[in-house]
């Protein structure tokens, strides 16, 4: 009976050592997995902050989009009510205001066009003065096929290289 118990004891001890070895293997695997998890968290951390920043930017853009949408609907309702208003005098005032704005914008455009024409004429005069000072002659297409007198030199425009 003692040998039986001794055999059982040996079997239990062997089973216990096997379980301890298995437990050690599981503990090393768990520590490796924990270390790998920490490494992954360290790698993800900068991207996590960036992702949170993007999320905040997305929220602010959506909020501003909604605010803009609300403002557009409010203005369109106000405009349609103004145009469709029963008060005819108010409609007329609005149309007159639009026409006055149109007239002022047209006058500004005309003034700017006049200023542009003056500036381009001034530039042309300065270019002409510069060409005269440097000895460059303006090309006259009427004289291109005229016979040249033999005692006068041919007037040619000197070639000027452009520096870029």
Short mmCIF file of N, CA and C in Angstrom, two decimals:
data_model
loop_
_atom_site.label_atom_id
_atom_site.label_comp_id
_atom_site.label_asym_id
_atom_site.label_seq_id
_atom_site.Cartn_x
_atom_site.Cartn_y
_atom_site.Cartn_z
N UNK A 1 0.82 -1.17 0.00
CA UNK A 1 0.00 0.00 0.00
C UNK A 1 0.87 1.26 0.00
N UNK A 2 2.03 1.18 0.66
CA UNK A 2 2.92 2.33 0.72
C UNK A 2 3.50 2.58 -0.66
N UNK A 3 3.87 1.54 -1.36
CA UNK A 3 4.42 1.70 -2.70
C UNK A 3 3.39 2.36 -3.61
N UNK A 4 2.16 1.99 -3.38
CA UNK A 4 1.09 2.58 -4.17
C UNK A 4 1.02 4.09 -3.93
N UNK A 5 1.10 4.47 -2.65
CA UNK A 5 1.05 5.88 -2.31
C UNK A 5 2.31 6.61 -2.78
N UNK A 6 3.44 5.92 -2.74
CA UNK A 6 4.69 6.52 -3.22
C UNK A 6 4.61 6.76 -4.73
N UNK A 7 4.03 5.80 -5.44
CA UNK A 7 3.87 5.98 -6.88
C UNK A 7 2.92 7.14 -7.18
N UNK A 8 1.85 7.17 -6.42
CA UNK A 8 0.90 8.27 -6.59
C UNK A 8 1.57 9.60 -6.27
N UNK A 9 2.41 9.64 -5.23
CA UNK A 9 3.13 10.85 -4.84
C UNK A 9 4.08 11.28 -5.96
N UNK A 10 4.80 10.31 -6.53
CA UNK A 10 5.71 10.63 -7.63
C UNK A 10 4.93 11.17 -8.84
N UNK A 11 3.80 10.55 -9.13
CA UNK A 11 2.98 11.02 -10.25
C UNK A 11 2.50 12.46 -9.98
N UNK A 12 2.09 12.71 -8.74
CA UNK A 12 1.61 14.04 -8.39
C UNK A 12 2.75 15.06 -8.45
N UNK A 13 3.93 14.67 -7.98
CA UNK A 13 5.09 15.57 -8.04
C UNK A 13 5.45 15.87 -9.49
N UNK A 14 5.42 14.83 -10.34
CA UNK A 14 5.72 15.01 -11.75
C UNK A 14 4.68 15.94 -12.40
N UNK A 15 3.42 15.71 -12.07
CA UNK A 15 2.35 16.55 -12.59
C UNK A 15 2.52 17.98 -12.08
N UNK A 16 2.95 18.12 -10.84
CA UNK A 16 3.16 19.44 -10.26
C UNK A 16 4.30 20.16 -10.97
N UNK A 17 5.40 19.49 -11.27
CA UNK A 17 6.52 20.12 -11.98
C UNK A 17 6.09 20.51 -13.40
N UNK A 18 5.31 19.60 -14.04
CA UNK A 18 4.82 19.94 -15.38
C UNK A 18 3.93 21.18 -15.34
N UNK A 19 3.08 21.27 -14.34
CA UNK A 19 2.20 22.42 -14.20
C UNK A 19 3.01 23.68 -13.90
N UNK A 20 4.06 23.56 -13.07
CA UNK A 20 4.91 24.71 -12.78
C UNK A 20 5.62 25.19 -14.05
N UNK A 21 6.12 24.24 -14.85
CA UNK A 21 6.78 24.60 -16.11
C UNK A 21 5.78 25.29 -17.05
N UNK A 22 4.59 24.72 -17.13
CA UNK A 22 3.56 25.31 -17.99
C UNK A 22 3.19 26.71 -17.48
N UNK A 23 3.11 26.85 -16.16
CA UNK A 23 2.80 28.14 -15.54
C UNK A 23 3.90 29.17 -15.87
N UNK A 24 5.18 28.74 -15.80
CA UNK A 24 6.30 29.63 -16.13
C UNK A 24 6.25 30.06 -17.60
N UNK A 25 5.91 29.11 -18.48
CA UNK A 25 5.79 29.43 -19.90
C UNK A 25 4.69 30.46 -20.12
N UNK A 26 3.56 30.26 -19.46
CA UNK A 26 2.45 31.20 -19.60
C UNK A 26 2.82 32.58 -19.04
N UNK A 27 3.55 32.60 -17.93
CA UNK A 27 3.97 33.87 -17.35
C UNK A 27 4.93 34.61 -18.29
N UNK A 28 5.86 33.90 -18.93
CA UNK A 28 6.78 34.55 -19.87
C UNK A 28 6.01 35.06 -21.09
N UNK A 29 5.06 34.25 -21.56
CA UNK A 29 4.24 34.72 -22.69
C UNK A 29 3.45 35.97 -22.30
N UNK A 30 2.91 35.99 -21.10
CA UNK A 30 2.13 37.13 -20.64
C UNK A 30 3.02 38.37 -20.51
N UNK A 31 4.23 38.18 -19.98
CA UNK A 31 5.12 39.35 -19.85
C UNK A 31 5.57 39.84 -21.23
N UNK A 32 5.80 38.91 -22.17
CA UNK A 32 6.15 39.31 -23.55
C UNK A 32 4.99 40.08 -24.18
N UNK A 33 3.77 39.58 -23.98
CA UNK A 33 2.60 40.25 -24.54
C UNK A 33 2.43 41.63 -23.92
N UNK A 34 2.67 41.76 -22.62
CA UNK A 34 2.54 43.05 -21.95
C UNK A 34 3.60 44.02 -22.48
N UNK A 35 4.80 43.53 -22.69
CA UNK A 35 5.87 44.38 -23.23
C UNK A 35 5.53 44.81 -24.66
N UNK A 36 5.02 43.88 -25.45
CA UNK A 36 4.63 44.20 -26.83
C UNK A 36 3.50 45.24 -26.84
N UNK A 37 2.55 45.10 -25.91
CA UNK A 37 1.47 46.06 -25.79
C UNK A 37 2.00 47.44 -25.43
N UNK A 38 2.95 47.49 -24.49
CA UNK A 38 3.56 48.78 -24.14
C UNK A 38 4.28 49.41 -25.33
N UNK A 39 5.00 48.60 -26.10
CA UNK A 39 5.70 49.11 -27.28
C UNK A 39 4.71 49.67 -28.30
N UNK A 40 3.59 48.94 -28.52
CA UNK A 40 2.57 49.42 -29.44
C UNK A 40 1.94 50.72 -28.96
N UNK A 41 1.70 50.81 -27.67
CA UNK A 41 1.13 52.04 -27.11
C UNK A 41 2.09 53.21 -27.31
N UNK A 42 3.40 52.99 -27.12
CA UNK A 42 4.39 54.04 -27.33
C UNK A 42 4.41 54.48 -28.80
N UNK A 43 4.25 53.50 -29.71
CA UNK A 43 4.25 53.83 -31.13
C UNK A 43 2.99 54.62 -31.52
N UNK A 44 1.88 54.31 -30.91
CA UNK A 44 0.59 54.91 -31.27
C UNK A 44 0.41 56.28 -30.62
N UNK A 45 1.08 56.56 -29.52
CA UNK A 45 0.85 57.79 -28.76
C UNK A 45 0.93 59.07 -29.59
N UNK A 46 1.97 59.30 -30.42
CA UNK A 46 1.99 60.54 -31.21
C UNK A 46 0.82 60.62 -32.20
N UNK A 47 0.47 59.50 -32.76
CA UNK A 47 -0.64 59.48 -33.72
C UNK A 47 -1.96 59.69 -33.01
N UNK A 48 -2.04 59.27 -31.78
CA UNK A 48 -3.26 59.44 -31.00
C UNK A 48 -3.52 60.93 -30.77
N UNK A 49 -2.46 61.67 -30.43
CA UNK A 49 -2.61 63.11 -30.23
C UNK A 49 -3.03 63.79 -31.53
N UNK A 50 -2.40 63.37 -32.63
CA UNK A 50 -2.74 63.94 -33.93
C UNK A 50 -4.18 63.62 -34.29
N UNK A 51 -4.60 62.40 -34.01
CA UNK A 51 -5.97 61.99 -34.29
C UNK A 51 -6.97 62.80 -33.46
N UNK A 52 -6.64 63.05 -32.20
CA UNK A 52 -7.50 63.88 -31.36
C UNK A 52 -7.59 65.30 -31.91
N UNK A 53 -6.46 65.83 -32.40
CA UNK A 53 -6.46 67.16 -33.01
C UNK A 53 -7.35 67.20 -34.24
N UNK A 54 -7.25 66.15 -35.07
CA UNK A 54 -8.10 66.08 -36.26
C UNK A 54 -9.57 65.99 -35.87
N UNK A 55 -9.85 65.27 -34.82
CA UNK A 55 -11.23 65.12 -34.36
C UNK A 55 -11.79 66.47 -33.90
N UNK A 56 -10.96 67.24 -33.17
CA UNK A 56 -11.40 68.55 -32.71
C UNK A 56 -11.62 69.49 -33.90
N UNK A 57 -10.71 69.44 -34.89
CA UNK A 57 -10.85 70.26 -36.08
C UNK A 57 -12.12 69.90 -36.85
N UNK A 58 -12.39 68.59 -36.94
CA UNK A 58 -13.60 68.13 -37.63
C UNK A 58 -14.85 68.66 -36.93
N UNK A 59 -14.85 68.61 -35.60
CA UNK A 59 -16.00 69.10 -34.85
C UNK A 59 -16.21 70.59 -35.09
N UNK A 60 -15.10 71.36 -35.06
CA UNK A 60 -15.24 72.81 -35.25
C UNK A 60 -15.71 73.12 -36.66
N UNK A 61 -15.22 72.38 -37.65
CA UNK A 61 -15.66 72.60 -39.03
C UNK A 61 -17.14 72.26 -39.20
N UNK A 62 -17.57 71.17 -38.57
CA UNK A 62 -18.98 70.81 -38.66
C UNK A 62 -19.86 71.86 -37.98
N UNK A 63 -19.37 72.39 -36.84
CA UNK A 63 -20.14 73.42 -36.14
C UNK A 63 -20.23 74.68 -37.00
N UNK A 64 -19.11 75.07 -37.61
CA UNK A 64 -19.14 76.28 -38.44
C UNK A 64 -20.00 76.05 -39.68
N UNK A 65 -20.00 74.83 -40.20
CA UNK A 65 -20.85 74.51 -41.35
C UNK A 65 -22.31 74.65 -40.96
N UNK A 66 -22.66 74.13 -39.82
CA UNK A 66 -24.04 74.22 -39.35
C UNK A 66 -24.43 75.68 -39.11
N UNK A 67 -23.52 76.46 -38.52
CA UNK A 67 -23.81 77.87 -38.27
C UNK A 67 -24.00 78.60 -39.59
N UNK A 68 -23.16 78.29 -40.57
CA UNK A 68 -23.28 78.93 -41.88
C UNK A 68 -24.59 78.54 -42.55
N UNK A 69 -24.96 77.28 -42.42
CA UNK A 69 -26.22 76.81 -43.00
C UNK A 69 -27.40 77.54 -42.38
N UNK A 70 -27.36 77.67 -41.07
CA UNK A 70 -28.44 78.37 -40.37
C UNK A 70 -28.52 79.82 -40.81
N UNK A 71 -27.34 80.46 -40.96
CA UNK A 71 -27.32 81.86 -41.38
C UNK A 71 -27.86 82.01 -42.79
N UNK A 72 -27.49 81.09 -43.68
CA UNK A 72 -27.99 81.15 -45.06
C UNK A 72 -29.50 80.98 -45.08
N UNK A 73 -30.02 80.03 -44.35
CA UNK A 73 -31.47 79.84 -44.33
C UNK A 73 -32.16 81.06 -43.73
N UNK A 74 -31.58 81.63 -42.68
CA UNK A 74 -32.16 82.82 -42.06
C UNK A 74 -32.18 83.98 -43.06
N UNK A 75 -31.04 84.19 -43.74
CA UNK A 75 -30.97 85.28 -44.71
C UNK A 75 -31.90 85.05 -45.90
N UNK A 76 -31.99 83.80 -46.36
CA UNK A 76 -32.89 83.53 -47.49
C UNK A 76 -34.34 83.74 -47.09
N UNK A 77 -34.70 83.36 -45.87
CA UNK A 77 -36.06 83.60 -45.40
C UNK A 77 -36.33 85.10 -45.29
N UNK A 78 -35.34 85.81 -44.75
CA UNK A 78 -35.49 87.25 -44.60
C UNK A 78 -35.60 87.92 -45.96
N UNK A 79 -34.79 87.51 -46.91
CA UNK A 79 -34.81 88.08 -48.25
C UNK A 79 -36.14 87.77 -48.95
N UNK A 80 -36.56 86.51 -48.84
CA UNK A 80 -37.83 86.16 -49.50
C UNK A 80 -39.00 86.87 -48.85
N UNK A 81 -38.94 87.04 -47.53
CA UNK A 81 -40.04 87.76 -46.89
C UNK A 81 -39.99 89.23 -47.26
N UNK A 82 -38.79 89.77 -47.47
CA UNK A 82 -38.67 91.16 -47.87
C UNK A 82 -39.20 91.36 -49.28
N UNK A 83 -38.85 90.45 -50.18
CA UNK A 83 -39.33 90.58 -51.55
C UNK A 83 -40.81 90.24 -51.66
N UNK A 84 -41.27 89.33 -50.86
CA UNK A 84 -42.67 88.93 -50.94
C UNK A 84 -43.52 89.64 -49.90
N UNK A 85 -42.97 90.66 -49.31
CA UNK A 85 -43.68 91.37 -48.25
C UNK A 85 -44.90 92.09 -48.81
N UNK A 86 -45.90 92.23 -47.98
CA UNK A 86 -47.14 92.89 -48.40
C UNK A 86 -46.95 94.40 -48.52
N UNK A 87 -45.96 94.93 -47.78
CA UNK A 87 -45.72 96.37 -47.80
C UNK A 87 -45.00 96.74 -49.09
N UNK A 88 -45.71 97.32 -50.00
CA UNK A 88 -45.16 97.65 -51.32
C UNK A 88 -44.07 98.71 -51.22
N UNK A 89 -44.20 99.64 -50.29
CA UNK A 89 -43.19 100.70 -50.12
C UNK A 89 -41.85 100.10 -49.69
N UNK A 90 -41.91 99.08 -48.86
CA UNK A 90 -40.67 98.44 -48.41
C UNK A 90 -39.99 97.73 -49.57
N UNK A 91 -40.79 97.10 -50.44
CA UNK A 91 -40.24 96.45 -51.63
C UNK A 91 -39.56 97.48 -52.52
N UNK A 92 -40.22 98.59 -52.72
CA UNK A 92 -39.68 99.64 -53.58
C UNK A 92 -38.37 100.17 -53.02
N UNK A 93 -38.34 100.40 -51.70
CA UNK A 93 -37.10 100.89 -51.08
C UNK A 93 -35.96 99.91 -51.30
N UNK A 94 -36.24 98.63 -51.19
CA UNK A 94 -35.21 97.61 -51.37
C UNK A 94 -34.71 97.61 -52.82
N UNK A 95 -35.61 97.69 -53.77
CA UNK A 95 -35.23 97.70 -55.18
C UNK A 95 -34.43 98.95 -55.48
N UNK A 96 -34.84 100.10 -54.94
CA UNK A 96 -34.12 101.35 -55.14
C UNK A 96 -32.71 101.25 -54.56
N UNK A 97 -32.63 100.65 -53.41
CA UNK A 97 -31.32 100.47 -52.77
C UNK A 97 -30.41 99.60 -53.65
N UNK A 98 -30.97 98.53 -54.21
CA UNK A 98 -30.19 97.66 -55.10
C UNK A 98 -29.74 98.42 -56.35
N UNK A 99 -30.63 99.24 -56.90
CA UNK A 99 -30.28 100.01 -58.09
C UNK A 99 -29.20 101.05 -57.78
N UNK A 100 -29.29 101.69 -56.63
CA UNK A 100 -28.26 102.67 -56.24
C UNK A 100 -26.91 101.98 -56.09
N UNK A 101 -26.92 100.82 -55.47
CA UNK A 101 -25.68 100.07 -55.31
C UNK A 101 -25.11 99.69 -56.68
N UNK A 102 -25.98 99.30 -57.61
CA UNK A 102 -25.57 98.95 -58.96
C UNK A 102 -24.93 100.16 -59.65
N UNK A 103 -25.54 101.35 -59.50
CA UNK A 103 -25.03 102.57 -60.13
C UNK A 103 -23.67 102.94 -59.54
N UNK A 104 -23.53 102.85 -58.24
CA UNK A 104 -22.23 103.19 -57.62
C UNK A 104 -21.15 102.22 -58.07
N UNK A 105 -21.49 100.96 -58.19
CA UNK A 105 -20.50 99.98 -58.65
C UNK A 105 -20.11 100.24 -60.10
N UNK A 106 -21.08 100.61 -60.94
CA UNK A 106 -20.77 100.93 -62.33
C UNK A 106 -19.87 102.15 -62.42
N UNK A 107 -20.13 103.17 -61.59
CA UNK A 107 -19.30 104.36 -61.62
C UNK A 107 -17.87 104.04 -61.16
N UNK A 108 -17.76 103.17 -60.17
CA UNK A 108 -16.42 102.75 -59.72
C UNK A 108 -15.69 102.02 -60.83
N UNK A 109 -16.40 101.16 -61.57
CA UNK A 109 -15.78 100.43 -62.67
C UNK A 109 -15.30 101.39 -63.74
N UNK A 110 -16.14 102.40 -64.08
CA UNK A 110 -15.75 103.38 -65.08
C UNK A 110 -14.53 104.17 -64.64
N UNK A 111 -14.51 104.57 -63.35
CA UNK A 111 -13.36 105.32 -62.83
C UNK A 111 -12.09 104.47 -62.89
N UNK A 112 -12.20 103.21 -62.55
CA UNK A 112 -11.04 102.33 -62.59
C UNK A 112 -10.57 102.10 -64.02
N UNK A 113 -11.52 102.00 -64.97
CA UNK A 113 -11.13 101.83 -66.37
C UNK A 113 -10.42 103.08 -66.87
N UNK A 114 -10.90 104.26 -66.50
CA UNK A 114 -10.26 105.50 -66.89
C UNK A 114 -8.85 105.58 -66.31
N UNK A 115 -8.72 105.22 -65.06
CA UNK A 115 -7.40 105.21 -64.41
C UNK A 115 -6.46 104.23 -65.09
N UNK A 116 -6.97 103.08 -65.49
CA UNK A 116 -6.17 102.09 -66.20
C UNK A 116 -5.71 102.62 -67.55
N UNK A 117 -6.62 103.28 -68.28
CA UNK A 117 -6.25 103.85 -69.58
C UNK A 117 -5.17 104.92 -69.41
N UNK A 118 -5.32 105.79 -68.40
CA UNK A 118 -4.31 106.82 -68.15
C UNK A 118 -2.96 106.19 -67.84
N UNK A 119 -2.97 105.16 -67.01
CA UNK A 119 -1.72 104.50 -66.63
C UNK A 119 -1.07 103.83 -67.83
N UNK A 120 -1.87 103.18 -68.69
CA UNK A 120 -1.28 102.52 -69.86
C UNK A 120 -0.71 103.54 -70.84
N UNK A 121 -1.37 104.71 -71.00
CA UNK A 121 -0.84 105.77 -71.86
C UNK A 121 0.45 106.33 -71.28
N UNK A 122 0.48 106.50 -69.98
CA UNK A 122 1.68 107.00 -69.32
C UNK A 122 2.84 106.01 -69.51
N UNK A 123 2.54 104.75 -69.38
CA UNK A 123 3.57 103.72 -69.58
C UNK A 123 4.07 103.75 -71.01
N UNK A 124 3.16 103.93 -71.98
CA UNK A 124 3.56 103.98 -73.39
C UNK A 124 4.47 105.19 -73.63
N UNK A 125 4.14 106.35 -73.02
CA UNK A 125 4.98 107.54 -73.18
C UNK A 125 6.37 107.31 -72.60
N UNK A 126 6.42 106.71 -71.41
CA UNK A 126 7.72 106.45 -70.78
C UNK A 126 8.53 105.46 -71.60
N UNK A 127 7.88 104.46 -72.16
CA UNK A 127 8.60 103.50 -73.01
C UNK A 127 9.15 104.20 -74.25
N UNK A 128 8.35 105.10 -74.82
CA UNK A 128 8.80 105.84 -76.00
C UNK A 128 10.01 106.71 -75.65
N UNK A 129 9.94 107.42 -74.51
CA UNK A 129 11.08 108.24 -74.08
C UNK A 129 12.31 107.38 -73.84
N UNK A 130 12.13 106.23 -73.26
CA UNK A 130 13.25 105.32 -73.01
C UNK A 130 13.86 104.86 -74.34
N UNK A 131 13.01 104.47 -75.29
CA UNK A 131 13.50 104.01 -76.59
C UNK A 131 14.24 105.11 -77.32
N UNK A 132 13.73 106.36 -77.23
CA UNK A 132 14.42 107.47 -77.86
C UNK A 132 15.76 107.72 -77.20
N UNK A 133 15.82 107.59 -75.89
CA UNK A 133 17.06 107.84 -75.16
C UNK A 133 18.10 106.77 -75.46
N UNK A 134 17.66 105.53 -75.66
CA UNK A 134 18.62 104.45 -75.94
C UNK A 134 18.90 104.31 -77.41
N UNK A 135 18.20 105.04 -78.27
CA UNK A 135 18.47 105.00 -79.70
C UNK A 135 17.66 103.95 -80.44
N UNK A 136 16.70 103.37 -79.83
CA UNK A 136 15.86 102.40 -80.51
C UNK A 136 14.79 103.12 -81.31
N UNK A 137 14.60 102.71 -82.56
CA UNK A 137 13.58 103.31 -83.41
C UNK A 137 12.34 102.43 -83.40
N UNK A 138 11.20 103.07 -83.44
CA UNK A 138 9.94 102.34 -83.50
C UNK A 138 9.74 101.83 -84.92
N UNK A 139 9.30 100.63 -85.07
CA UNK A 139 9.07 100.03 -86.37
C UNK A 139 7.84 100.66 -87.01
N UNK A 140 8.02 101.14 -88.24
CA UNK A 140 6.91 101.73 -88.99
C UNK A 140 6.59 100.80 -90.14
N UNK A 141 5.44 100.12 -90.14
CA UNK A 141 5.15 99.13 -91.18
C UNK A 141 4.96 99.78 -92.56
N UNK A 142 4.63 101.07 -92.62
CA UNK A 142 4.44 101.72 -93.92
C UNK A 142 5.76 101.82 -94.69
N UNK A 143 6.85 101.93 -93.96
CA UNK A 143 8.15 102.11 -94.60
C UNK A 143 8.88 100.80 -94.86
N UNK A 144 8.28 99.69 -94.53
CA UNK A 144 8.98 98.42 -94.63
C UNK A 144 9.29 98.02 -96.07
N UNK A 145 8.42 98.34 -97.02
CA UNK A 145 8.66 97.95 -98.40
C UNK A 145 9.02 99.15 -99.30
N UNK A 146 9.37 100.26 -98.71
CA UNK A 146 9.78 101.45 -99.45
C UNK A 146 11.25 101.30 -99.86
N UNK A 147 11.61 101.74 -101.07
CA UNK A 147 13.03 101.70 -101.44
C UNK A 147 13.82 102.71 -100.61
N UNK A 148 14.97 102.28 -100.14
CA UNK A 148 15.81 103.12 -99.30
C UNK A 148 16.76 103.93 -100.18
N UNK A 149 16.98 105.21 -99.89
CA UNK A 149 17.99 105.97 -100.63
C UNK A 149 19.37 105.38 -100.39
N UNK A 150 20.22 105.43 -101.40
CA UNK A 150 21.51 104.77 -101.32
C UNK A 150 22.48 105.50 -100.42
N UNK A 151 22.33 106.79 -100.24
CA UNK A 151 23.29 107.51 -99.43
C UNK A 151 22.96 107.46 -97.93
N UNK A 152 21.77 107.00 -97.55
CA UNK A 152 21.42 106.92 -96.13
C UNK A 152 21.61 105.49 -95.65
N UNK A 153 21.95 105.38 -94.39
CA UNK A 153 22.13 104.04 -93.80
C UNK A 153 20.75 103.45 -93.51
N UNK A 154 20.71 102.14 -93.54
CA UNK A 154 19.47 101.47 -93.14
C UNK A 154 19.33 101.57 -91.63
N UNK A 155 18.16 101.99 -91.22
CA UNK A 155 17.90 102.05 -89.78
C UNK A 155 17.39 100.70 -89.33
N UNK A 156 18.13 100.12 -88.46
CA UNK A 156 17.70 98.84 -87.90
C UNK A 156 17.67 98.97 -86.38
N UNK A 157 16.74 98.30 -85.82
CA UNK A 157 16.64 98.30 -84.39
C UNK A 157 17.69 97.34 -83.84
N UNK A 158 18.54 97.82 -82.92
CA UNK A 158 19.55 96.90 -82.38
C UNK A 158 18.87 95.78 -81.59
N UNK A 159 19.49 94.62 -81.61
CA UNK A 159 18.95 93.46 -80.89
C UNK A 159 19.33 93.60 -79.44
N UNK A 160 18.32 93.58 -78.60
CA UNK A 160 18.55 93.69 -77.17
C UNK A 160 18.18 92.36 -76.55
N UNK A 161 19.15 91.76 -75.86
CA UNK A 161 18.88 90.47 -75.20
C UNK A 161 18.15 90.72 -73.90
N UNK A 162 17.12 89.94 -73.70
CA UNK A 162 16.35 90.06 -72.47
C UNK A 162 17.03 89.25 -71.39
N UNK A 163 17.20 89.84 -70.26
CA UNK A 163 17.76 89.10 -69.12
C UNK A 163 16.63 88.65 -68.24
N UNK A 164 16.63 87.41 -67.93
CA UNK A 164 15.54 86.84 -67.12
C UNK A 164 16.04 86.38 -65.80
#
